[in-house]
Amino acid sequence: MLHFRKRYFLVACGLLLTEVVIALYAHDQIIRPYGGDLLATVFLYCLVRSFGVARRARILMAVLLISYLIEGLQYLDLLSWLGWQHFRLARIVLGSHFAWGDMLAYSLGALLVLAAENLRRPAGSVPAAAGQPAATAALQKQRSNHPASV
């Protein structure tokens, strides 16, 4: 079942726009190669979180594994195998060469997401169920912590 989260979707849209600006205008040795990869992990997380109802940790691990998989496919020269090495969009989206620094950037992006999520809602707090108002979830938690008196 899907659950739309507008805030995550808006952040994902902003990150996509930032990624496009980086791809088009940043021609340096730090922001384009590493900042873009760091933000790519954050973008994927926000995009999946916009629609997914899985736990934060599962989504983050899945997104990080997808990032690693894409980098691994670059190592295997996937674009050449598919005959897409001459398509600029494919090179931008899938990348064209493997780099260990990119793996580090993906990992740092995941750590950034983890830190931001923990600042937003600490890991021990109980989130509201999908579609359930936060006040109702808090009331249910309070009831479960205090047994009814007889």
Short mmCIF file of N, CA and C in Angstrom, two decimals:
data_model
loop_
_atom_site.label_atom_id
_atom_site.label_comp_id
_atom_site.label_asym_id
_atom_site.label_seq_id
_atom_site.Cartn_x
_atom_site.Cartn_y
_atom_site.Cartn_z
N MET A 1 0.84 -1.18 0.00
CA MET A 1 0.00 0.00 0.00
C MET A 1 0.89 1.24 0.00
N LEU A 2 0.50 2.21 -0.77
CA LEU A 2 1.27 3.44 -0.86
C LEU A 2 0.67 4.51 0.04
N HIS A 3 1.54 5.38 0.50
CA HIS A 3 1.11 6.51 1.32
C HIS A 3 1.92 7.72 0.87
N PHE A 4 1.26 8.72 0.32
CA PHE A 4 1.96 9.88 -0.20
C PHE A 4 2.36 10.83 0.92
N ARG A 5 3.64 11.22 0.92
CA ARG A 5 4.16 12.18 1.89
C ARG A 5 4.65 13.40 1.11
N LYS A 6 3.88 14.46 1.19
CA LYS A 6 4.14 15.65 0.40
C LYS A 6 5.49 16.26 0.72
N ARG A 7 5.86 16.31 2.00
CA ARG A 7 7.12 16.94 2.41
C ARG A 7 8.32 16.24 1.77
N TYR A 8 8.35 14.93 1.80
CA TYR A 8 9.45 14.19 1.19
C TYR A 8 9.47 14.39 -0.33
N PHE A 9 8.26 14.44 -0.92
CA PHE A 9 8.19 14.62 -2.36
C PHE A 9 8.74 15.99 -2.76
N LEU A 10 8.39 17.02 -2.01
CA LEU A 10 8.89 18.36 -2.32
C LEU A 10 10.41 18.44 -2.15
N VAL A 11 10.93 17.79 -1.12
CA VAL A 11 12.38 17.76 -0.94
C VAL A 11 13.03 17.01 -2.09
N ALA A 12 12.43 15.89 -2.52
CA ALA A 12 12.97 15.13 -3.65
C ALA A 12 12.98 15.99 -4.92
N CYS A 13 11.92 16.75 -5.15
CA CYS A 13 11.87 17.64 -6.33
C CYS A 13 12.97 18.69 -6.26
N GLY A 14 13.17 19.27 -5.09
CA GLY A 14 14.23 20.26 -4.92
C GLY A 14 15.61 19.65 -5.14
N LEU A 15 15.80 18.43 -4.64
CA LEU A 15 17.09 17.75 -4.84
C LEU A 15 17.31 17.39 -6.30
N LEU A 16 16.25 16.99 -7.00
CA LEU A 16 16.38 16.69 -8.43
C LEU A 16 16.80 17.93 -9.19
N LEU A 17 16.18 19.04 -8.87
CA LEU A 17 16.54 20.30 -9.51
C LEU A 17 18.00 20.65 -9.22
N THR A 18 18.42 20.46 -7.98
CA THR A 18 19.82 20.72 -7.60
C THR A 18 20.77 19.80 -8.38
N GLU A 19 20.39 18.54 -8.53
CA GLU A 19 21.22 17.59 -9.27
C GLU A 19 21.35 18.01 -10.74
N VAL A 20 20.26 18.48 -11.32
CA VAL A 20 20.30 18.93 -12.72
C VAL A 20 21.22 20.14 -12.86
N VAL A 21 21.11 21.09 -11.93
CA VAL A 21 21.98 22.27 -11.96
C VAL A 21 23.45 21.85 -11.82
N ILE A 22 23.72 20.92 -10.91
CA ILE A 22 25.10 20.43 -10.74
C ILE A 22 25.59 19.78 -12.03
N ALA A 23 24.73 18.93 -12.63
CA ALA A 23 25.14 18.24 -13.86
C ALA A 23 25.41 19.20 -15.01
N LEU A 24 24.63 20.27 -15.08
CA LEU A 24 24.77 21.20 -16.20
C LEU A 24 25.84 22.26 -15.99
N TYR A 25 26.02 22.71 -14.76
CA TYR A 25 26.86 23.89 -14.54
C TYR A 25 28.09 23.69 -13.66
N ALA A 26 28.13 22.63 -12.89
CA ALA A 26 29.30 22.43 -12.03
C ALA A 26 30.34 21.61 -12.79
N HIS A 27 31.48 22.20 -13.02
CA HIS A 27 32.55 21.52 -13.76
C HIS A 27 33.83 21.53 -12.94
N ASP A 28 33.69 21.18 -11.67
CA ASP A 28 34.83 21.19 -10.77
C ASP A 28 35.21 19.75 -10.40
N GLN A 29 36.10 19.63 -9.43
CA GLN A 29 36.59 18.31 -9.03
C GLN A 29 35.99 17.82 -7.71
N ILE A 30 35.08 18.61 -7.11
CA ILE A 30 34.50 18.21 -5.82
C ILE A 30 32.98 18.14 -5.88
N ILE A 31 32.33 19.25 -6.20
CA ILE A 31 30.86 19.31 -6.16
C ILE A 31 30.23 18.35 -7.16
N ARG A 32 30.64 18.42 -8.40
CA ARG A 32 30.01 17.56 -9.42
C ARG A 32 30.22 16.08 -9.12
N PRO A 33 31.44 15.63 -8.91
CA PRO A 33 31.59 14.18 -8.73
C PRO A 33 31.14 13.67 -7.37
N TYR A 34 31.41 14.39 -6.31
CA TYR A 34 31.12 13.85 -4.97
C TYR A 34 29.86 14.43 -4.36
N GLY A 35 29.65 15.74 -4.49
CA GLY A 35 28.44 16.36 -3.97
C GLY A 35 27.20 15.81 -4.67
N GLY A 36 27.31 15.63 -5.98
CA GLY A 36 26.20 15.07 -6.74
C GLY A 36 25.86 13.66 -6.30
N ASP A 37 26.87 12.85 -6.04
CA ASP A 37 26.63 11.47 -5.60
C ASP A 37 26.05 11.43 -4.19
N LEU A 38 26.54 12.28 -3.33
CA LEU A 38 26.01 12.37 -1.97
C LEU A 38 24.53 12.74 -2.04
N LEU A 39 24.20 13.75 -2.83
CA LEU A 39 22.81 14.18 -2.96
C LEU A 39 21.95 13.16 -3.68
N ALA A 40 22.55 12.35 -4.55
CA ALA A 40 21.79 11.33 -5.26
C ALA A 40 21.19 10.32 -4.28
N THR A 41 21.96 9.94 -3.28
CA THR A 41 21.45 9.01 -2.27
C THR A 41 20.32 9.66 -1.47
N VAL A 42 20.49 10.91 -1.11
CA VAL A 42 19.45 11.63 -0.36
C VAL A 42 18.20 11.77 -1.23
N PHE A 43 18.39 12.09 -2.51
CA PHE A 43 17.27 12.22 -3.45
C PHE A 43 16.49 10.91 -3.55
N LEU A 44 17.19 9.81 -3.76
CA LEU A 44 16.51 8.51 -3.88
C LEU A 44 15.74 8.18 -2.61
N TYR A 45 16.34 8.46 -1.47
CA TYR A 45 15.67 8.20 -0.19
C TYR A 45 14.38 9.01 -0.10
N CYS A 46 14.46 10.29 -0.38
CA CYS A 46 13.27 11.16 -0.29
C CYS A 46 12.21 10.73 -1.29
N LEU A 47 12.63 10.33 -2.48
CA LEU A 47 11.68 9.90 -3.49
C LEU A 47 10.95 8.63 -3.05
N VAL A 48 11.69 7.66 -2.57
CA VAL A 48 11.06 6.41 -2.11
C VAL A 48 10.20 6.67 -0.88
N ARG A 49 10.69 7.49 0.02
CA ARG A 49 9.94 7.82 1.24
C ARG A 49 8.67 8.60 0.92
N SER A 50 8.63 9.28 -0.22
CA SER A 50 7.43 10.01 -0.64
C SER A 50 6.24 9.09 -0.82
N PHE A 51 6.50 7.85 -1.21
CA PHE A 51 5.43 6.92 -1.52
C PHE A 51 5.45 5.65 -0.68
N GLY A 52 6.59 5.31 -0.12
CA GLY A 52 6.72 4.05 0.59
C GLY A 52 6.27 4.12 2.03
N VAL A 53 5.87 2.98 2.55
CA VAL A 53 5.44 2.90 3.94
C VAL A 53 6.36 2.02 4.78
N ALA A 54 7.47 1.61 4.22
CA ALA A 54 8.41 0.77 4.95
C ALA A 54 9.13 1.61 6.00
N ARG A 55 9.79 0.94 6.90
CA ARG A 55 10.55 1.63 7.95
C ARG A 55 11.67 2.45 7.32
N ARG A 56 12.03 3.53 8.02
CA ARG A 56 13.08 4.42 7.54
C ARG A 56 14.37 3.66 7.28
N ALA A 57 14.77 2.81 8.20
CA ALA A 57 16.04 2.08 8.07
C ALA A 57 16.04 1.17 6.85
N ARG A 58 14.91 0.51 6.58
CA ARG A 58 14.84 -0.38 5.41
C ARG A 58 14.93 0.41 4.11
N ILE A 59 14.24 1.54 4.07
CA ILE A 59 14.30 2.38 2.87
C ILE A 59 15.72 2.88 2.67
N LEU A 60 16.35 3.34 3.74
CA LEU A 60 17.71 3.86 3.63
C LEU A 60 18.68 2.77 3.17
N MET A 61 18.57 1.58 3.73
CA MET A 61 19.46 0.49 3.30
C MET A 61 19.21 0.12 1.84
N ALA A 62 17.95 0.07 1.43
CA ALA A 62 17.63 -0.27 0.04
C ALA A 62 18.20 0.78 -0.92
N VAL A 63 18.05 2.05 -0.56
CA VAL A 63 18.56 3.12 -1.41
C VAL A 63 20.08 3.07 -1.48
N LEU A 64 20.72 2.82 -0.36
CA LEU A 64 22.19 2.73 -0.35
C LEU A 64 22.65 1.54 -1.20
N LEU A 65 21.97 0.42 -1.10
CA LEU A 65 22.32 -0.74 -1.92
C LEU A 65 22.10 -0.46 -3.41
N ILE A 66 21.05 0.27 -3.75
CA ILE A 66 20.81 0.65 -5.15
C ILE A 66 21.95 1.54 -5.63
N SER A 67 22.36 2.48 -4.80
CA SER A 67 23.48 3.37 -5.16
C SER A 67 24.74 2.55 -5.40
N TYR A 68 25.03 1.62 -4.50
CA TYR A 68 26.21 0.75 -4.66
C TYR A 68 26.08 -0.10 -5.92
N LEU A 69 24.88 -0.61 -6.18
CA LEU A 69 24.66 -1.45 -7.36
C LEU A 69 24.94 -0.67 -8.64
N ILE A 70 24.44 0.56 -8.71
CA ILE A 70 24.68 1.38 -9.90
C ILE A 70 26.17 1.62 -10.08
N GLU A 71 26.87 1.89 -8.98
CA GLU A 71 28.32 2.09 -9.08
C GLU A 71 29.02 0.80 -9.52
N GLY A 72 28.55 -0.33 -8.99
CA GLY A 72 29.12 -1.62 -9.42
C GLY A 72 28.88 -1.89 -10.88
N LEU A 73 27.72 -1.51 -11.40
CA LEU A 73 27.45 -1.67 -12.82
C LEU A 73 28.34 -0.78 -13.67
N GLN A 74 28.75 0.36 -13.11
CA GLN A 74 29.72 1.20 -13.81
C GLN A 74 31.05 0.47 -13.92
N TYR A 75 31.42 -0.24 -12.87
CA TYR A 75 32.67 -1.01 -12.88
C TYR A 75 32.61 -2.07 -13.99
N LEU A 76 31.42 -2.65 -14.18
CA LEU A 76 31.25 -3.68 -15.20
C LEU A 76 31.02 -3.09 -16.60
N ASP A 77 31.03 -1.75 -16.70
CA ASP A 77 30.85 -1.04 -17.97
C ASP A 77 29.51 -1.37 -18.63
N LEU A 78 28.45 -1.26 -17.83
CA LEU A 78 27.10 -1.58 -18.28
C LEU A 78 26.69 -0.79 -19.53
N LEU A 79 27.03 0.49 -19.58
CA LEU A 79 26.61 1.31 -20.72
C LEU A 79 27.15 0.76 -22.04
N SER A 80 28.37 0.28 -22.04
CA SER A 80 28.93 -0.30 -23.27
C SER A 80 28.22 -1.60 -23.62
N TRP A 81 27.92 -2.40 -22.62
CA TRP A 81 27.21 -3.66 -22.86
C TRP A 81 25.86 -3.40 -23.50
N LEU A 82 25.19 -2.32 -23.05
CA LEU A 82 23.87 -1.99 -23.58
C LEU A 82 23.94 -1.18 -24.87
N GLY A 83 25.14 -0.70 -25.20
CA GLY A 83 25.31 0.14 -26.38
C GLY A 83 24.85 1.57 -26.15
N TRP A 84 24.80 1.98 -24.88
CA TRP A 84 24.30 3.32 -24.52
C TRP A 84 25.42 4.30 -24.19
N GLN A 85 26.67 3.94 -24.44
CA GLN A 85 27.79 4.80 -24.05
C GLN A 85 27.80 6.15 -24.75
N HIS A 86 27.08 6.28 -25.84
CA HIS A 86 27.05 7.55 -26.58
C HIS A 86 25.84 8.41 -26.22
N PHE A 87 24.97 7.91 -25.34
CA PHE A 87 23.80 8.68 -24.91
C PHE A 87 24.13 9.47 -23.65
N ARG A 88 24.10 10.79 -23.79
CA ARG A 88 24.49 11.67 -22.68
C ARG A 88 23.61 11.46 -21.45
N LEU A 89 22.31 11.34 -21.64
CA LEU A 89 21.40 11.16 -20.51
C LEU A 89 21.72 9.87 -19.75
N ALA A 90 22.01 8.80 -20.47
CA ALA A 90 22.36 7.54 -19.83
C ALA A 90 23.65 7.69 -19.03
N ARG A 91 24.63 8.41 -19.58
CA ARG A 91 25.89 8.63 -18.86
C ARG A 91 25.67 9.47 -17.60
N ILE A 92 24.76 10.46 -17.68
CA ILE A 92 24.49 11.31 -16.51
C ILE A 92 23.76 10.51 -15.44
N VAL A 93 22.73 9.78 -15.82
CA VAL A 93 21.90 9.06 -14.85
C VAL A 93 22.62 7.85 -14.27
N LEU A 94 23.22 7.05 -15.13
CA LEU A 94 23.85 5.82 -14.67
C LEU A 94 25.34 5.95 -14.40
N GLY A 95 25.95 7.03 -14.83
CA GLY A 95 27.38 7.21 -14.64
C GLY A 95 28.16 6.43 -15.68
N SER A 96 29.42 6.78 -15.81
CA SER A 96 30.19 6.13 -16.86
C SER A 96 31.48 5.48 -16.38
N HIS A 97 31.89 5.76 -15.13
CA HIS A 97 33.11 5.09 -14.64
C HIS A 97 33.03 4.89 -13.14
N PHE A 98 33.61 3.81 -12.69
CA PHE A 98 33.62 3.43 -11.28
C PHE A 98 34.66 4.25 -10.52
N ALA A 99 34.30 4.62 -9.28
CA ALA A 99 35.25 5.31 -8.41
C ALA A 99 34.92 4.99 -6.95
N TRP A 100 35.93 4.63 -6.19
CA TRP A 100 35.72 4.35 -4.77
C TRP A 100 35.24 5.59 -4.03
N GLY A 101 35.65 6.76 -4.49
CA GLY A 101 35.19 8.01 -3.87
C GLY A 101 33.68 8.17 -3.99
N ASP A 102 33.11 7.65 -5.07
CA ASP A 102 31.65 7.71 -5.23
C ASP A 102 30.97 6.83 -4.18
N MET A 103 31.56 5.67 -3.91
CA MET A 103 31.00 4.78 -2.88
C MET A 103 31.00 5.49 -1.53
N LEU A 104 32.09 6.20 -1.25
CA LEU A 104 32.16 6.97 -0.01
C LEU A 104 31.11 8.07 0.00
N ALA A 105 30.92 8.75 -1.11
CA ALA A 105 29.91 9.82 -1.19
C ALA A 105 28.50 9.27 -0.96
N TYR A 106 28.19 8.09 -1.51
CA TYR A 106 26.89 7.47 -1.27
C TYR A 106 26.72 7.16 0.21
N SER A 107 27.77 6.65 0.83
CA SER A 107 27.71 6.31 2.24
C SER A 107 27.52 7.57 3.10
N LEU A 108 28.21 8.63 2.75
CA LEU A 108 28.05 9.89 3.48
C LEU A 108 26.65 10.46 3.28
N GLY A 109 26.08 10.29 2.11
CA GLY A 109 24.70 10.70 1.87
C GLY A 109 23.74 9.95 2.76
N ALA A 110 23.98 8.64 2.91
CA ALA A 110 23.13 7.83 3.79
C ALA A 110 23.28 8.27 5.24
N LEU A 111 24.50 8.60 5.65
CA LEU A 111 24.71 9.11 7.01
C LEU A 111 24.02 10.44 7.22
N LEU A 112 24.02 11.28 6.19
CA LEU A 112 23.33 12.56 6.27
C LEU A 112 21.82 12.34 6.45
N VAL A 113 21.25 11.41 5.71
CA VAL A 113 19.83 11.08 5.84
C VAL A 113 19.55 10.56 7.25
N LEU A 114 20.40 9.67 7.72
CA LEU A 114 20.22 9.10 9.06
C LEU A 114 20.24 10.19 10.12
N ALA A 115 21.20 11.10 10.02
CA ALA A 115 21.29 12.20 10.99
C ALA A 115 20.07 13.11 10.91
N ALA A 116 19.65 13.44 9.69
CA ALA A 116 18.49 14.33 9.52
C ALA A 116 17.22 13.68 10.06
N GLU A 117 17.05 12.40 9.78
CA GLU A 117 15.86 11.70 10.27
C GLU A 117 15.87 11.58 11.79
N ASN A 118 17.03 11.35 12.37
CA ASN A 118 17.10 11.24 13.82
C ASN A 118 16.90 12.59 14.51
N LEU A 119 17.30 13.67 13.84
CA LEU A 119 17.02 15.00 14.39
C LEU A 119 15.53 15.31 14.29
N ARG A 120 14.93 14.88 13.20
CA ARG A 120 13.51 15.12 12.96
C ARG A 120 12.65 14.30 13.91
N ARG A 121 12.96 13.04 14.04
CA ARG A 121 12.22 12.15 14.93
C ARG A 121 13.19 11.10 15.44
N PRO A 122 13.58 11.18 16.71
CA PRO A 122 14.55 10.22 17.26
C PRO A 122 14.09 8.78 17.05
N ALA A 123 15.06 7.89 16.95
CA ALA A 123 14.79 6.48 16.64
C ALA A 123 13.86 5.82 17.65
N GLY A 124 13.90 6.22 18.91
CA GLY A 124 13.06 5.60 19.94
C GLY A 124 11.63 6.09 19.96
N SER A 125 11.33 7.17 19.25
CA SER A 125 9.97 7.70 19.27
C SER A 125 9.06 6.83 18.43
N VAL A 126 7.78 6.87 18.76
CA VAL A 126 6.81 6.05 18.04
C VAL A 126 6.12 6.92 17.00
N PRO A 127 6.32 6.61 15.70
CA PRO A 127 5.67 7.40 14.65
C PRO A 127 4.20 7.02 14.54
N ALA A 128 3.43 7.91 13.99
CA ALA A 128 2.03 7.60 13.71
C ALA A 128 1.96 6.57 12.61
N ALA A 129 0.97 5.69 12.69
CA ALA A 129 0.78 4.70 11.64
C ALA A 129 0.35 5.41 10.36
N ALA A 130 0.53 4.75 9.23
CA ALA A 130 0.17 5.37 7.95
C ALA A 130 -1.29 5.76 7.96
N GLY A 131 -1.55 7.02 7.68
CA GLY A 131 -2.91 7.51 7.62
C GLY A 131 -3.53 7.80 8.98
N GLN A 132 -2.78 7.61 10.06
CA GLN A 132 -3.30 7.82 11.40
C GLN A 132 -2.77 9.14 11.95
N PRO A 133 -3.63 10.00 12.48
CA PRO A 133 -3.16 11.26 13.03
C PRO A 133 -2.20 11.02 14.20
N ALA A 134 -1.22 11.92 14.33
CA ALA A 134 -0.21 11.78 15.38
C ALA A 134 -0.84 11.78 16.76
N ALA A 135 -1.88 12.56 16.97
CA ALA A 135 -2.53 12.61 18.29
C ALA A 135 -3.13 11.26 18.65
N THR A 136 -3.71 10.55 17.70
CA THR A 136 -4.28 9.24 17.95
C THR A 136 -3.19 8.24 18.31
N ALA A 137 -2.07 8.28 17.59
CA ALA A 137 -0.96 7.38 17.88
C ALA A 137 -0.40 7.66 19.28
N ALA A 138 -0.28 8.93 19.64
CA ALA A 138 0.22 9.28 20.97
C ALA A 138 -0.73 8.80 22.05
N LEU A 139 -2.04 8.91 21.83
CA LEU A 139 -3.03 8.45 22.79
C LEU A 139 -2.95 6.94 22.95
N GLN A 140 -2.80 6.21 21.85
CA GLN A 140 -2.68 4.76 21.93
C GLN A 140 -1.43 4.36 22.68
N LYS A 141 -0.34 5.07 22.49
CA LYS A 141 0.90 4.78 23.21
C LYS A 141 0.71 5.02 24.70
N GLN A 142 0.05 6.11 25.04
CA GLN A 142 -0.18 6.44 26.44
C GLN A 142 -1.04 5.36 27.09
N ARG A 143 -2.07 4.91 26.40
CA ARG A 143 -2.94 3.86 26.94
C ARG A 143 -2.18 2.55 27.14
N SER A 144 -1.29 2.24 26.23
CA SER A 144 -0.56 0.97 26.34
C SER A 144 0.47 1.02 27.48
N ASN A 145 0.91 2.19 27.88
CA ASN A 145 1.87 2.31 28.97
C ASN A 145 1.21 2.34 30.35
N HIS A 146 -0.09 2.61 30.42
CA HIS A 146 -0.80 2.68 31.70
C HIS A 146 -1.95 1.68 31.70
N PRO A 147 -1.83 0.59 32.43
CA PRO A 147 -2.91 -0.39 32.44
C PRO A 147 -4.16 0.22 33.09
N ALA A 148 -5.29 -0.19 32.59
CA ALA A 148 -6.58 0.33 33.12
C ALA A 148 -6.76 -0.15 34.55
N SER A 149 -7.24 0.75 35.40
CA SER A 149 -7.49 0.36 36.81
C SER A 149 -8.82 -0.35 36.90
N VAL A 150 -8.90 -1.31 37.81
CA VAL A 150 -10.10 -2.11 37.95
C VAL A 150 -10.99 -1.54 39.01
#
